[in-house]
Amino acid sequence: MLNQLNTPNYCRKINLGYALQKVQGVSGFHSYKIGLEIPLWFFPQQGRIQEAKFEHSIAETELQQKRIELETELSNRQAEHQKISESLEYYEEQALPLADEQLEFANKSYFAGEINYVEYIQNIKQAYEIKLVYLELLKKHNRSVIEIKFLTGKF
């Protein structure tokens, strides 16, 4: 018996068979059998094609959804970056010079005897808190730049 010769896609199997029979002691009864297995309906193949089309459609939809999520994430990060940049600009132009002036004033006033030790420490603390907030903003700014470059693929 020979199975599955090179058959087209719609054929599944070709069977060849031979038999020699004896009936009531008499031999010589030969039989040959050829079988060709083909589906009566081509629905299984069509089903696989439809399944592949459906899976392709699902993949396209998921891709679109991921693109929208990425664009939304990028937009949010850019808006956050803009806010941080504006705050950073304020600190660089106004708050840090004022903090430096406050430190200078506290030093001069304390050594001149115009303020006591507690006021001196409070002024220094306030000035350094401003500088600390600036450094935190700078760290957030740098992190947002890295995140935006990562999301845009320019990292």
Short mmCIF file of C-alpha atoms in Angstrom, two decimals, residues 5-125:
data_model
loop_
_atom_site.label_atom_id
_atom_site.label_comp_id
_atom_site.label_asym_id
_atom_site.label_seq_id
_atom_site.Cartn_x
_atom_site.Cartn_y
_atom_site.Cartn_z
CA LEU A 5 2.17 10.67 -3.02
CA ASN A 6 2.76 14.22 -4.18
CA THR A 7 -0.81 15.33 -4.19
CA PRO A 8 -2.37 18.72 -4.69
CA ASN A 9 -3.62 20.64 -1.65
CA TYR A 10 -7.19 19.53 -2.15
CA CYS A 11 -6.18 15.82 -2.21
CA ARG A 12 -5.31 14.28 1.10
CA LYS A 13 -4.27 10.71 0.24
CA ILE A 14 -3.88 8.30 -2.65
CA ASN A 15 -4.20 4.63 -1.71
CA LEU A 16 -3.19 1.73 -3.91
CA GLY A 17 -3.92 -1.87 -2.96
CA TYR A 18 -3.74 -5.42 -4.32
CA ALA A 19 -5.23 -8.64 -2.92
CA LEU A 20 -5.26 -12.29 -3.92
CA GLN A 21 -8.21 -14.28 -2.59
CA LYS A 22 -9.27 -17.89 -2.32
CA VAL A 23 -12.96 -18.63 -2.32
CA GLN A 24 -13.93 -22.24 -1.37
CA GLY A 25 -10.48 -23.48 -2.22
CA VAL A 26 -10.39 -21.84 -5.62
CA SER A 27 -7.72 -19.24 -6.02
CA GLY A 28 -7.16 -16.71 -8.73
CA PHE A 29 -9.41 -14.02 -7.52
CA HIS A 30 -7.37 -10.86 -7.86
CA SER A 31 -8.52 -7.51 -6.69
CA TYR A 32 -7.02 -4.12 -7.17
CA LYS A 33 -7.98 -1.07 -5.23
CA ILE A 34 -7.18 2.56 -5.91
CA GLY A 35 -8.40 5.20 -3.54
CA LEU A 36 -8.26 8.94 -3.83
CA GLU A 37 -9.25 10.88 -0.76
CA ILE A 38 -10.54 14.39 -1.46
CA PRO A 39 -12.80 16.43 0.73
CA LEU A 40 -16.37 16.74 -0.40
CA TRP A 41 -16.38 20.33 0.72
CA PHE A 42 -13.51 22.69 0.72
CA PHE A 43 -14.73 24.25 3.96
CA PRO A 44 -11.77 23.17 6.08
CA GLN A 45 -9.34 25.07 3.85
CA GLN A 46 -11.69 28.03 3.65
CA GLY A 47 -12.00 27.91 7.41
CA ARG A 48 -8.24 28.11 7.79
CA ILE A 49 -8.11 31.01 5.35
CA GLN A 50 -10.86 32.83 7.24
CA GLU A 51 -9.10 32.13 10.54
CA ALA A 52 -5.85 33.56 9.17
CA LYS A 53 -7.70 36.66 7.90
CA PHE A 54 -9.38 37.06 11.28
CA GLU A 55 -6.06 36.71 13.12
CA HIS A 56 -4.53 39.27 10.76
CA SER A 57 -7.42 41.63 11.49
CA ILE A 58 -6.93 41.15 15.24
CA ALA A 59 -3.20 41.86 14.89
CA GLU A 60 -3.92 45.03 12.90
CA THR A 61 -6.39 46.20 15.56
CA GLU A 62 -3.90 45.49 18.34
CA LEU A 63 -1.22 47.38 16.41
CA GLN A 64 -3.51 50.39 16.02
CA GLN A 65 -4.37 50.26 19.72
CA LYS A 66 -0.67 50.14 20.67
CA ARG A 67 0.04 53.09 18.37
CA ILE A 68 -2.74 55.11 20.01
CA GLU A 69 -1.45 54.18 23.47
CA LEU A 70 2.08 55.19 22.49
CA GLU A 71 0.91 58.51 21.02
CA THR A 72 -1.16 59.23 24.13
CA GLU A 73 1.75 58.35 26.41
CA LEU A 74 4.08 60.55 24.36
CA SER A 75 1.61 63.43 24.45
CA ASN A 76 1.24 63.11 28.24
CA ARG A 77 5.01 62.99 28.71
CA GLN A 78 5.50 66.05 26.51
CA ALA A 79 2.86 68.01 28.46
CA GLU A 80 4.51 67.00 31.73
CA HIS A 81 7.92 67.96 30.31
CA GLN A 82 6.55 71.39 29.33
CA LYS A 83 5.28 72.03 32.88
CA ILE A 84 8.57 70.93 34.40
CA SER A 85 10.51 73.12 31.95
CA GLU A 86 8.42 76.16 32.88
CA SER A 87 8.97 75.52 36.59
CA LEU A 88 12.67 75.00 36.01
CA GLU A 89 12.86 78.27 34.10
CA TYR A 90 11.14 80.09 36.99
CA TYR A 91 13.63 78.66 39.48
CA GLU A 92 16.63 79.51 37.31
CA GLU A 93 15.49 83.08 36.61
CA GLN A 94 13.88 84.06 39.91
CA ALA A 95 13.97 81.62 42.82
CA LEU A 96 17.66 80.66 42.74
CA PRO A 97 18.92 84.26 42.58
CA LEU A 98 16.60 85.09 45.48
CA ALA A 99 17.91 82.09 47.44
CA ASP A 100 21.48 83.26 46.82
CA GLU A 101 20.54 86.75 47.99
CA GLN A 102 18.86 85.27 51.05
CA LEU A 103 22.04 83.32 51.91
CA GLU A 104 24.17 86.41 51.42
CA PHE A 105 21.78 88.52 53.51
CA ALA A 106 21.68 85.90 56.28
CA ASN A 107 25.49 85.72 56.44
CA LYS A 108 25.98 89.49 56.47
CA SER A 109 23.15 90.10 58.95
CA TYR A 110 24.28 87.40 61.35
CA PHE A 111 27.93 88.45 61.35
CA ALA A 112 26.86 92.09 61.73
CA GLY A 113 24.73 91.09 64.73
CA GLU A 114 21.44 92.20 63.16
CA ILE A 115 19.79 88.73 63.46
CA ASN A 116 20.17 86.01 66.03
CA TYR A 117 21.34 82.45 65.45
CA VAL A 118 17.81 80.99 65.08
CA GLU A 119 16.86 83.50 62.37
CA TYR A 120 20.18 82.86 60.66
CA ILE A 121 19.56 79.07 60.57
CA GLN A 122 15.96 79.59 59.34
CA ASN A 123 17.13 81.80 56.47
CA ILE A 124 19.83 79.32 55.46
CA LYS A 125 17.34 76.45 55.67
#
